XYZ file of C-alpha atoms in Angstrom:
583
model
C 4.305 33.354 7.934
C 3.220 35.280 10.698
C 4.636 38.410 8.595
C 2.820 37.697 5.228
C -0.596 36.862 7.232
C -2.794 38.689 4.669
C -1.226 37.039 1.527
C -2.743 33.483 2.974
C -6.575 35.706 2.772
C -5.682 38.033 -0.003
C -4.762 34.894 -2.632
C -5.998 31.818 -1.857
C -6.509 30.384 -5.336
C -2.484 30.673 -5.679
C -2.145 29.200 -2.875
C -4.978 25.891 -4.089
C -2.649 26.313 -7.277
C 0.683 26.094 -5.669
C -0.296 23.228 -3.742
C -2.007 21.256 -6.341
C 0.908 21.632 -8.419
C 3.943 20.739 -5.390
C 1.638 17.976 -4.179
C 1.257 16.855 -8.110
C 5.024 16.587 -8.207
C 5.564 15.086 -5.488
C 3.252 12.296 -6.329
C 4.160 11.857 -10.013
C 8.106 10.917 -8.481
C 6.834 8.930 -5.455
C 4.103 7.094 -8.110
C 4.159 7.592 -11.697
C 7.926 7.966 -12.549
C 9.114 5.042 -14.028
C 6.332 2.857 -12.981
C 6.690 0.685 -15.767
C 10.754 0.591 -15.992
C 10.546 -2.756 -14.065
C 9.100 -6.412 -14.674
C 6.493 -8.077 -12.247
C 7.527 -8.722 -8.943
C 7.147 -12.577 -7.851
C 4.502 -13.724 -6.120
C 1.585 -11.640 -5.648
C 1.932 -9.231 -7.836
C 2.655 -11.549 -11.007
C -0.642 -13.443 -9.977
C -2.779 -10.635 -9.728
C -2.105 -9.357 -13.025
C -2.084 -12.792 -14.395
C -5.812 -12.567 -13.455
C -6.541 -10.019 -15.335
C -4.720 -10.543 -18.017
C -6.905 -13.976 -18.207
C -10.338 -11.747 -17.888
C -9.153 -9.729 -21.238
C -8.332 -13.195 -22.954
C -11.331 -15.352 -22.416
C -13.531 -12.076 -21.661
C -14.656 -13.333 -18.520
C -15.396 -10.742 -16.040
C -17.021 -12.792 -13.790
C -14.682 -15.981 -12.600
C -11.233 -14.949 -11.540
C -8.761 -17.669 -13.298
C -4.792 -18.109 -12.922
C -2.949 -21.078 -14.171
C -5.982 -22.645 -15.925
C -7.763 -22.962 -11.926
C -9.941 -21.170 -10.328
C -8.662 -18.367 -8.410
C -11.018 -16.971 -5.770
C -8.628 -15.511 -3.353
C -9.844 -12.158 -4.140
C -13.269 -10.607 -5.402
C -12.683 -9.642 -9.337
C -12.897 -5.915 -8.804
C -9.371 -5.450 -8.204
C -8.698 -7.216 -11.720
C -11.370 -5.221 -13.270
C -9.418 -1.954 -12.399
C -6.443 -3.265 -14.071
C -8.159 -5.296 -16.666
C -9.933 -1.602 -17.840
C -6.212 -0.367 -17.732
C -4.971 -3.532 -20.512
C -7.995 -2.552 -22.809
C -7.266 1.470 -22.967
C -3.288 0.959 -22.733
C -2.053 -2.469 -23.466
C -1.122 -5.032 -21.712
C 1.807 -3.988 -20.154
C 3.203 -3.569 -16.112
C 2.977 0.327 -16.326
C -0.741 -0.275 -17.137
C -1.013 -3.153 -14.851
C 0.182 -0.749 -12.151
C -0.997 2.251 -12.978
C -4.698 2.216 -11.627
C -3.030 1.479 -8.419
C -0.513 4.147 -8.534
C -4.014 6.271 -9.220
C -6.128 5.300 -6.200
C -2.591 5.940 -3.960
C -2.556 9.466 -5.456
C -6.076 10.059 -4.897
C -5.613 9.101 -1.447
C -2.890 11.643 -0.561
C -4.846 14.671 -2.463
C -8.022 13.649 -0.079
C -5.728 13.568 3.001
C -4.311 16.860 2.200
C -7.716 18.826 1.217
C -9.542 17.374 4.747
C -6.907 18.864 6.683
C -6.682 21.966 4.518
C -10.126 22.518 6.197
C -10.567 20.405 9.204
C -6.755 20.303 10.374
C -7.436 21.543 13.789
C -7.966 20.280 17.201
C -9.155 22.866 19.318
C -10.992 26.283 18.086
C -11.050 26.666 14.102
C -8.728 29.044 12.885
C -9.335 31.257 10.123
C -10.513 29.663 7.225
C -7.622 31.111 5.066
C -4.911 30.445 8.647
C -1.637 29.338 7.429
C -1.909 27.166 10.545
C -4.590 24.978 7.725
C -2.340 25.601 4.848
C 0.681 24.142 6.877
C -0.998 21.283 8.597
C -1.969 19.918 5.200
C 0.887 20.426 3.618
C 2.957 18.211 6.514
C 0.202 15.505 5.520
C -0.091 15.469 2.305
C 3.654 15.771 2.147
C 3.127 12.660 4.879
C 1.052 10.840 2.748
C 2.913 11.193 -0.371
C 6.282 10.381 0.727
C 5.367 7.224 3.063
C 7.826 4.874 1.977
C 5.159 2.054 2.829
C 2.254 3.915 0.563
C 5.010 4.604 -1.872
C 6.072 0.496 -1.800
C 2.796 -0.976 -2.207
C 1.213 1.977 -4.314
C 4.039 1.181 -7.158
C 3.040 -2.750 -7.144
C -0.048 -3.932 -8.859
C -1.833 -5.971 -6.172
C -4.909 -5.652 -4.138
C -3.509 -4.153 -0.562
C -3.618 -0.600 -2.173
C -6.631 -0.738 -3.860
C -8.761 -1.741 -0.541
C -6.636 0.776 1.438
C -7.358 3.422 -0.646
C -11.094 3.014 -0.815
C -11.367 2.699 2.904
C -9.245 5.227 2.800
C -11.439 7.434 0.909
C -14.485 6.338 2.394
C -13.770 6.885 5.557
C -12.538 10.621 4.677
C -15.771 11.231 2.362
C -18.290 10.371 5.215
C -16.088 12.920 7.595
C -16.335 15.672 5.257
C -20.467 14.857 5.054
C -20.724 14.546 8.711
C -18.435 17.991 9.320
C -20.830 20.173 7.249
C -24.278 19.959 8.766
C -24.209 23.607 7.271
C -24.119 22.698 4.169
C -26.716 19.805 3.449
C -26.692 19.701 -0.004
C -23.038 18.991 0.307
C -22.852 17.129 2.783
C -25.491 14.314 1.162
C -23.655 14.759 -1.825
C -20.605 12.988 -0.012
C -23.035 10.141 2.531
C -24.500 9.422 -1.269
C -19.940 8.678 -2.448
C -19.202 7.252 1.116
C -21.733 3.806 0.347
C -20.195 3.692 -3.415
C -16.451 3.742 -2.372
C -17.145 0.396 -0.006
C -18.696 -1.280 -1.883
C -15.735 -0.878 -4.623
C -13.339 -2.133 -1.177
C -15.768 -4.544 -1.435
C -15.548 -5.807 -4.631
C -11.283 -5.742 -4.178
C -11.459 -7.294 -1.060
C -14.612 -8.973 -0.011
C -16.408 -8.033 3.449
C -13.398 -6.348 4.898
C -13.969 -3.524 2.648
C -17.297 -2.847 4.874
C -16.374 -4.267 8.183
C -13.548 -1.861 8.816
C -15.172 1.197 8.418
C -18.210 0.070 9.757
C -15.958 -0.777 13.400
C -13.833 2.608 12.882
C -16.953 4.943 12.148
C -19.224 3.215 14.492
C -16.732 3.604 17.912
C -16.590 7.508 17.050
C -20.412 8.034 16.493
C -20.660 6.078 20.031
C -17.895 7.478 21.397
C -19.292 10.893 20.967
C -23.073 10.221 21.010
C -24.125 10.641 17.841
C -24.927 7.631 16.277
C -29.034 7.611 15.718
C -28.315 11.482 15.056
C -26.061 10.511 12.531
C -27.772 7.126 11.103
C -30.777 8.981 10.299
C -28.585 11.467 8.931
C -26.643 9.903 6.398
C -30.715 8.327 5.149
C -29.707 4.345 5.285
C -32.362 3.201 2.873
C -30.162 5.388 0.300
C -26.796 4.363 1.438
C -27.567 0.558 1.566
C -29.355 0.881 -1.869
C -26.230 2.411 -2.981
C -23.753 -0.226 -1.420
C -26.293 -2.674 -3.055
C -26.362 -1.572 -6.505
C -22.419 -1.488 -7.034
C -21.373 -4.665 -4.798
C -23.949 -7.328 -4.536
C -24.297 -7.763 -8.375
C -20.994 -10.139 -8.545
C -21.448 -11.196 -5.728
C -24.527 -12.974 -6.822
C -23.067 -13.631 -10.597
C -20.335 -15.616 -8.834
C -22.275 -17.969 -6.645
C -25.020 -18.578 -9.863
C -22.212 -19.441 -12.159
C -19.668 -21.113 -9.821
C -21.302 -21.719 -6.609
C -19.565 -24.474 -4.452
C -16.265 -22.870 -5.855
C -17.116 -19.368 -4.712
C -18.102 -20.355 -1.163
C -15.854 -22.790 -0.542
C -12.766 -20.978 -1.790
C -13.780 -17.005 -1.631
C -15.696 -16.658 1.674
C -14.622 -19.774 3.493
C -10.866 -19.228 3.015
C -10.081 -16.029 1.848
C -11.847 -14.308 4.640
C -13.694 -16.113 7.393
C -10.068 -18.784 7.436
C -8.198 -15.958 7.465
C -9.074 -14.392 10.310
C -9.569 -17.577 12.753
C -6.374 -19.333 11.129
C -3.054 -19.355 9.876
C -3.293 -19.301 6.100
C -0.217 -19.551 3.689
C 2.005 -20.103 6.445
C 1.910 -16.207 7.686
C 1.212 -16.474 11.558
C 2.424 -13.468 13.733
C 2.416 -12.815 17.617
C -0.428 -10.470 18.668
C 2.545 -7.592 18.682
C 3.075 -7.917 14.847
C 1.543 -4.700 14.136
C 2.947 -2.589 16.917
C 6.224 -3.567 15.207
C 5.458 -3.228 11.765
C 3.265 -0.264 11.736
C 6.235 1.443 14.026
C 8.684 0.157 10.844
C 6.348 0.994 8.265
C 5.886 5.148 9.749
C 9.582 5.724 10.713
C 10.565 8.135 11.396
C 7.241 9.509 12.311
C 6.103 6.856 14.088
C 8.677 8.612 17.226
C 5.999 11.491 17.417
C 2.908 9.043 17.577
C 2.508 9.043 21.123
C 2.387 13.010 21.751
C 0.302 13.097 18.684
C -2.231 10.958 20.250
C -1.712 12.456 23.588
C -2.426 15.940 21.799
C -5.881 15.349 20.939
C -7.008 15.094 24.492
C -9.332 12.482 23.556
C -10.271 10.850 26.972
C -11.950 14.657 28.149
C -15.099 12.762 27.109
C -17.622 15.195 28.151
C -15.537 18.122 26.230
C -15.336 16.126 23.316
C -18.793 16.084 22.732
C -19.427 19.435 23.394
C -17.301 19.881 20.521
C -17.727 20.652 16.933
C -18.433 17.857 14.729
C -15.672 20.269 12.491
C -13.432 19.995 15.571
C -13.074 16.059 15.573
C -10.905 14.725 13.083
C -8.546 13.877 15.134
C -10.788 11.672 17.075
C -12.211 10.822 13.709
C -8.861 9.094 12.863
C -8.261 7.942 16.136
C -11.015 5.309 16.349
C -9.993 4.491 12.848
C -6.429 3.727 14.202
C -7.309 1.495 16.898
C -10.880 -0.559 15.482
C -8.143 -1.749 12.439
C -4.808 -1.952 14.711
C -7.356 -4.317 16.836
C -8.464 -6.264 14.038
C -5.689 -7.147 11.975
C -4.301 -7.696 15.607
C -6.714 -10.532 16.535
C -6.346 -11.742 12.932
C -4.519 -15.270 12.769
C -3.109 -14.751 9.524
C -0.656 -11.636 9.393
C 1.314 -9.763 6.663
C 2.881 -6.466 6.563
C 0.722 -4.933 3.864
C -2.625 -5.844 6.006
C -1.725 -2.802 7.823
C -1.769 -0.372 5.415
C -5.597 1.534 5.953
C -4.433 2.589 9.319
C -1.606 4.772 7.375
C -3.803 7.455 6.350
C -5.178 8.339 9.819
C -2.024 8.259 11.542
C -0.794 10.614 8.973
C -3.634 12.597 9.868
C -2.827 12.634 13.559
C 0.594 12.863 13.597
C -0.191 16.006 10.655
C -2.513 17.959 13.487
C 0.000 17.203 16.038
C 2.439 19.334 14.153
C 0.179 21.756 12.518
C -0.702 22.517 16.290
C 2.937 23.424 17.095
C 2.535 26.564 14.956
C -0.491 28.015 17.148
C -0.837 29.908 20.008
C -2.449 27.194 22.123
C 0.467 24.688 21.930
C 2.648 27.276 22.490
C 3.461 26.444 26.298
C 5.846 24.135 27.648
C 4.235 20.935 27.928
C 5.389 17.975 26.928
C 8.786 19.991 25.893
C 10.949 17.027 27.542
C 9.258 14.452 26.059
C 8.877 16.359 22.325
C 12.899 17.088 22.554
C 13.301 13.035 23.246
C 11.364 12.137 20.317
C 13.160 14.811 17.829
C 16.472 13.522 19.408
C 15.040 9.842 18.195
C 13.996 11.301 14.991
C 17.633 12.051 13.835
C 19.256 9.146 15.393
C 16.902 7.190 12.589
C 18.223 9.632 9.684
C 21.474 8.733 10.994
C 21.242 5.355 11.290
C 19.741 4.968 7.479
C 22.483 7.154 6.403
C 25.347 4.830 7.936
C 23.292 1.794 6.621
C 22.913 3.056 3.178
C 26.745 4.033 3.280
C 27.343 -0.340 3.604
C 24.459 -1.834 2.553
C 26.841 -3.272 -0.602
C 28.642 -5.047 1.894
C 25.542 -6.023 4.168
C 24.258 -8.044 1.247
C 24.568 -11.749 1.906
C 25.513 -14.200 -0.956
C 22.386 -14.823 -3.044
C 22.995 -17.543 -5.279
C 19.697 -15.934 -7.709
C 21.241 -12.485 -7.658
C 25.322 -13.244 -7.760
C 26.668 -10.151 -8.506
C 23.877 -7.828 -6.722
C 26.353 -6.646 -4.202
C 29.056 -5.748 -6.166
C 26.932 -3.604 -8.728
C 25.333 -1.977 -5.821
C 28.379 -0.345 -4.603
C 30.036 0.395 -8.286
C 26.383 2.282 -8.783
C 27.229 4.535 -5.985
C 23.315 4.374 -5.019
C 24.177 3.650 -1.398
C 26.564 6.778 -1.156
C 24.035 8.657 -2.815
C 21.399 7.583 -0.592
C 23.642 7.498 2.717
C 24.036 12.105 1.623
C 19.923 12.291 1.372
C 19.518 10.535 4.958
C 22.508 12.590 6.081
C 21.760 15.515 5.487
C 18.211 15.545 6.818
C 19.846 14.670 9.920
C 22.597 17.031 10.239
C 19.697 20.187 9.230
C 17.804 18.186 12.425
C 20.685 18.601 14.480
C 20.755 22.245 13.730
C 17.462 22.954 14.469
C 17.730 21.385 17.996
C 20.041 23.482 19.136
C 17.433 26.511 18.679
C 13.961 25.271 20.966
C 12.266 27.807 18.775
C 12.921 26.314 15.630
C 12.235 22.605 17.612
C 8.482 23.024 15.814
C 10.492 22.712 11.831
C 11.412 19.358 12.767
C 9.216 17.902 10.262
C 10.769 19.692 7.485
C 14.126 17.377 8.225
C 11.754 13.989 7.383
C 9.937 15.135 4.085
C 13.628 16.848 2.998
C 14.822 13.092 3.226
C 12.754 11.128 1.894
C 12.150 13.576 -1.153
C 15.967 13.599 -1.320
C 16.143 9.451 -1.310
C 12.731 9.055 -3.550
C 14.496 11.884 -6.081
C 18.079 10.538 -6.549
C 18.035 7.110 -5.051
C 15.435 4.921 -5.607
C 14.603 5.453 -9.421
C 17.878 3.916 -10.076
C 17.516 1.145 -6.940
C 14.769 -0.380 -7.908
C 16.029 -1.121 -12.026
C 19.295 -2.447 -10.229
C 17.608 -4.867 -8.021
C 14.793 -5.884 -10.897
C 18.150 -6.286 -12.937
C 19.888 -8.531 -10.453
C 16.886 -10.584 -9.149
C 14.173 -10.721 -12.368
C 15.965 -9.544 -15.605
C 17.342 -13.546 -16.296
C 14.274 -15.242 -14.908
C 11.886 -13.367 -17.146
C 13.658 -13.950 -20.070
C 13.511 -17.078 -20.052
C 10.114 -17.447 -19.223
C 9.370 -15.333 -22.592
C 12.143 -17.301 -24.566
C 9.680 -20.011 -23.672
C 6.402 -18.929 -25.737
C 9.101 -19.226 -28.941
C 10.717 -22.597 -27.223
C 7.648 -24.695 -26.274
C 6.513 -27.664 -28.620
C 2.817 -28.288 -29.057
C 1.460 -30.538 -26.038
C 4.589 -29.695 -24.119
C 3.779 -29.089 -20.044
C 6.366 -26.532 -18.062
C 7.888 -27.409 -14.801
C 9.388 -24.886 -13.019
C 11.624 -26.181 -9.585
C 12.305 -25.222 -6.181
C 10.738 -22.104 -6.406
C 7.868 -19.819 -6.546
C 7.754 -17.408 -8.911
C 4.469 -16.488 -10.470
C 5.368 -14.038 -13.347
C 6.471 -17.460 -15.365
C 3.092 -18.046 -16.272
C 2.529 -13.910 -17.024
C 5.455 -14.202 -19.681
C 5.891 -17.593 -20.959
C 1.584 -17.359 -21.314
C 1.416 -21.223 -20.642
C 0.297 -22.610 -17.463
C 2.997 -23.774 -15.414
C 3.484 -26.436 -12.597
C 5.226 -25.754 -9.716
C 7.222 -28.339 -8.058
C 9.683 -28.913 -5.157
C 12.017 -30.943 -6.711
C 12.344 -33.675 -9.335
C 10.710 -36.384 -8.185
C 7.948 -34.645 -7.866
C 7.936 -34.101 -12.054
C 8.490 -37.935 -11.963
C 5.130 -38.264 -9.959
C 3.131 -36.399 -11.521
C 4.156 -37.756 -14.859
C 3.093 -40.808 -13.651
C 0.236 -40.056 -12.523
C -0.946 -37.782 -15.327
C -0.280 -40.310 -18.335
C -0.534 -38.145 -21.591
C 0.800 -38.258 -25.177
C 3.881 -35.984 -24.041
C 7.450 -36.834 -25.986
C 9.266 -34.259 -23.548
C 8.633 -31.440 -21.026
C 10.684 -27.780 -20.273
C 12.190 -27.184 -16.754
C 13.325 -23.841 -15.994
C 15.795 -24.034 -12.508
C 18.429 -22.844 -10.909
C 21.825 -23.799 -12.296
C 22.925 -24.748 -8.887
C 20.249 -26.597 -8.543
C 20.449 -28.696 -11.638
C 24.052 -29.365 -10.454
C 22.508 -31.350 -7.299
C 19.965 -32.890 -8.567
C 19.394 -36.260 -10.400
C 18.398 -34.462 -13.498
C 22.214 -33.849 -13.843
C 22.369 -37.775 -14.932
C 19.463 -37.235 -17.406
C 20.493 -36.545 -20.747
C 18.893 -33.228 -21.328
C 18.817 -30.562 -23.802
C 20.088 -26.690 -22.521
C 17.258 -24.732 -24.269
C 18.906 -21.603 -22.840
C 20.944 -20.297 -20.076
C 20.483 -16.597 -18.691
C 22.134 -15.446 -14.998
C 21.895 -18.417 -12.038
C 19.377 -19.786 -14.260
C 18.886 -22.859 -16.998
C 15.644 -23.822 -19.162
C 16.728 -27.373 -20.787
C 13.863 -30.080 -22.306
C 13.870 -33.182 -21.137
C 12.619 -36.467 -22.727
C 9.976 -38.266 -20.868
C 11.888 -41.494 -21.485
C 14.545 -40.002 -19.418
C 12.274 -40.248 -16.518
């Protein structure tokens, strides 16, 4: 690099081109490739797009409905998205999911261009430095290949869509604030920064505010410039803005359904929440410190020296410094006001954590961009750096030996019988066991040079390219095989099955995409006697009702002494009719 030092000044636009087009790749197999080769995935994800499936139906863009209720767990921007998607492609899961897949894209593009300019810590290198160039590559390559953003930006639910806007928010207002320079551009991107929360807004409801309100706010106090920069940004504009785009359903919603809206939108799905356990989801306050540790492996090992890097408690230094200087600080106090948060929050999930993703790519990005310049070129922190690389590799070798028996780790799963066995005949976990592998044996190689210590990175993104290339596009078919191939056919065998006035029980378990593909509403029950109660209970002129199960658990029941008709039979499951004499 050091060699070619005048190509990265003599042809930048290759280089923008280059990039766009790797990072473009990259994303399109992490996020577009066969995004639609799958069926929903029970239970949130077969809700959500139930929702908006409903909103094309009955053309209500106002009242989220699922199941012929009221469903005001979320705001109905996050249907609208997808909603949009049915009306210009069809209703289909590639569209469902594909406005998601979109906003997780956007994301890592965003990530890579701020530290393309802003990925320093210390005094700004050229503008054209390959120390910029390489520091947003490792992020955007980061970003892109997170298996968590790669997880929940394939899967058409809400957690992506409110990351990515605070995600994008919080980014837009740092390139504004970074270019006092430039005012024209920098109020072009305080006038974006209002619009983009109040669309996390609309997704989410008030968390899509009160994040990046917490995150931005410590880092203006934290380095004394919040009145500078309140006046700056012109709040009359920015909460006219925020206004405009979020408060008009909000309003729609509590004139058309009121008592519904409050009660069930901001009573429970927010302020209940936070102060209590909510769908049986508690979690210890250490939750996240496990998760988000899970979620950034093998990264995660280098979090602490990327943090220690930034030198962030030299308070008086740091605001001597260069508002162009601070993004590392920037994503810091974004890291900790949402760690803290969802912390504190009684109600915990894994996907909650997602925003913080973004700036500890960012962090952990400038920690490693910094290895290439002069300043970091000392010996500090050697020991400790050598004991996290050592860490990193163990991981890669771990995953590889896990991948290598995972066929055999598989427990007996009485809705997936022959999942283990067609696992190892695919030869995915051999496949994927030679992409772990071999990221660790290059990491190996590179220890034993201290010079080369600073390519470590190059081991992770090798890796997970290697297992998002050859491993998981056939993975994930296998397991929607195995686990939904039998239960969604029958739940579509049922819109030909069903007799008029007929009601659908579905027993002993959850599974939302039964209402997606049978299109009936559906009731969900424990077990049998519950059908018998409400029956009784719900006196109509019904000759006989549809039960989809499991076999084994028709086997058990007392249903088995009914006389019962087998609609159909598909994997471990049955859909029979049963007269309501029977009962």
């Amino acid at each position: 690099m050091k060699l070619n030092e005048k190509l990265w000044h003599q042809k930048p636009q290759q280089l923008w081109i280059a990039s766009i087009v790797g990072l473009g790749i990259i994303c399109w197999v992490a996020f577009l490739w066969n995004l639609g080769n799958i069926g929903l995935i029970d239970k949130t994800e077969a809700l959500y797009v139930e929702v908006a499936r409903q909103m094309i139906l009955s053309n209500n863009w106002i009242s989220p409905h699922w199941n012929d209720n009221y469903f005001y767990s979320y705001p109905a921007g996050g249907y609208w998205f997808l909603a949009l998607s049915f009306k210009i492609f069809g209703v289909t899961e590639w569209a469902a999911r594909f406005p998601v897949a979109l906003s997780a894209i956007a994301v890592v593009f965003l990530v890579f261009y701020t530290l393309r300019y802003f990925g320093f810590i210390h005094n700004k290198p050229d503008n054209n430095s390959w120390q910029l160039w390489l520091t947003a590559w490792i992020g955007g390559g980061m970003m892109a290949l997170n298996p968590a953003w790669i997880a929940w930006g394939r899967v058409a639910v809400s957690d992506m869509l409110l990351s990515s806007m605070i995600a994008l928010g919080m980014l837009v207002f740092f390139l504004g604030y970074a270019q006092p320079q430039k005012p024209k551009t920098q109020q072009l991107y305080y006038s974006i920064f209002p619009i983009l929360l109040a669309i996390a807004v609309l997704v989410k409801g008030p968390i899509g505010i009160l994040l990046p309100i917490l995150g931005i706010g410590s880092f203006l106090l934290y380095v004394g410039k919040f009145w500078e920069i309140f006046k700056e940004i012109n709040p009359f504009r920015t909460i006219l803005l925020f206004s405009a785009v979020a408060l008009p359903w909000y309003i729609a919603a509590t004139i058309i359904d009121g008592e519904v809206f409050v009660n069930e939108f901001l009573a429970v799905s927010n302020f209940k929440r936070f102060t209590n356990v909510v769908f049986n989801h508690p979690g210890p306050w250490y939750y996240y410190l496990i998760w988000g540790t899970v979620l950034m492996l093998p990264w995660s090992v280098y979090f602490p020296l990327s943090i220690t890097n930034l030198s962030c408690w030299r308070w008086r230094k740091v605001r001597e410094s260069s508002r162009e200087s601070q993004l590392g600080l920037f994503a810091l106090c974004w890291f900790i006001t949402t760690f803290v948060f969802f912390s504190a929050a009684a109600t915990k999930l894994p996907g909650y954590i997602l925003p913080v993703i973004p700036a500890v790519v960012i962090i952990i990005a400038l920690f490693w961009g910094d290895k290439f310049s002069k300043i970091s070129s000392d010996n500090q922190h050697q020991k400790f750096f050598l004991i996290s690389g050592i860490f990193n590799i163990l991981i890669l070798i771990v995953l590889a030996m896990a991948s290598a028996i995972s066929g055999n780790l598989i427990g007996e799963d009485s809705s997936a019988p022959t999942l283990a066995d067609n696992l190892i005949k695919s030869r995915i976990p051999i496949i994927a066991s030679i992409s772990w592998g071999l990221g660790g044996f290059i990491g190996i190689l590179l220890l034993f040079k201290k010079r080369l210590w600073r390519w470590l990175w190059s081991v992770n993104l090798f890796a997970f390219f290697a297992f998002v290339t050859f491993s998981f596009p056939t993975l994930i078919p296998l397991l929607d095989k195995e686990r939904q191939l039998s239960f969604r056919e029958l739940s579509m065998e049922i819109k030909q099955e069903i007799k008029p006035e007929e009601e659908i029980f579905l027993i002993g378990f959850t599974r939302y995409s039964i209402v997606y593909y049978s299109q009936h509403p559906v009731n969900f029950v424990d077990d049998s006697s519950e059908i018998k109660q409400y029956l009784a209970e719900n006196p109509r002129q019904v000759n006989s009702i549809l039960v989809l199960a499991e076999s084994n658990y028709l086997k058990d029941s007392d249903l088995q002494k009914t006389n019962y008709e087998l609609v159909s039979e598909k994997g471990a499951y049955k859909l029979i009719r049963i007269s309501k004499k029977s009962f």
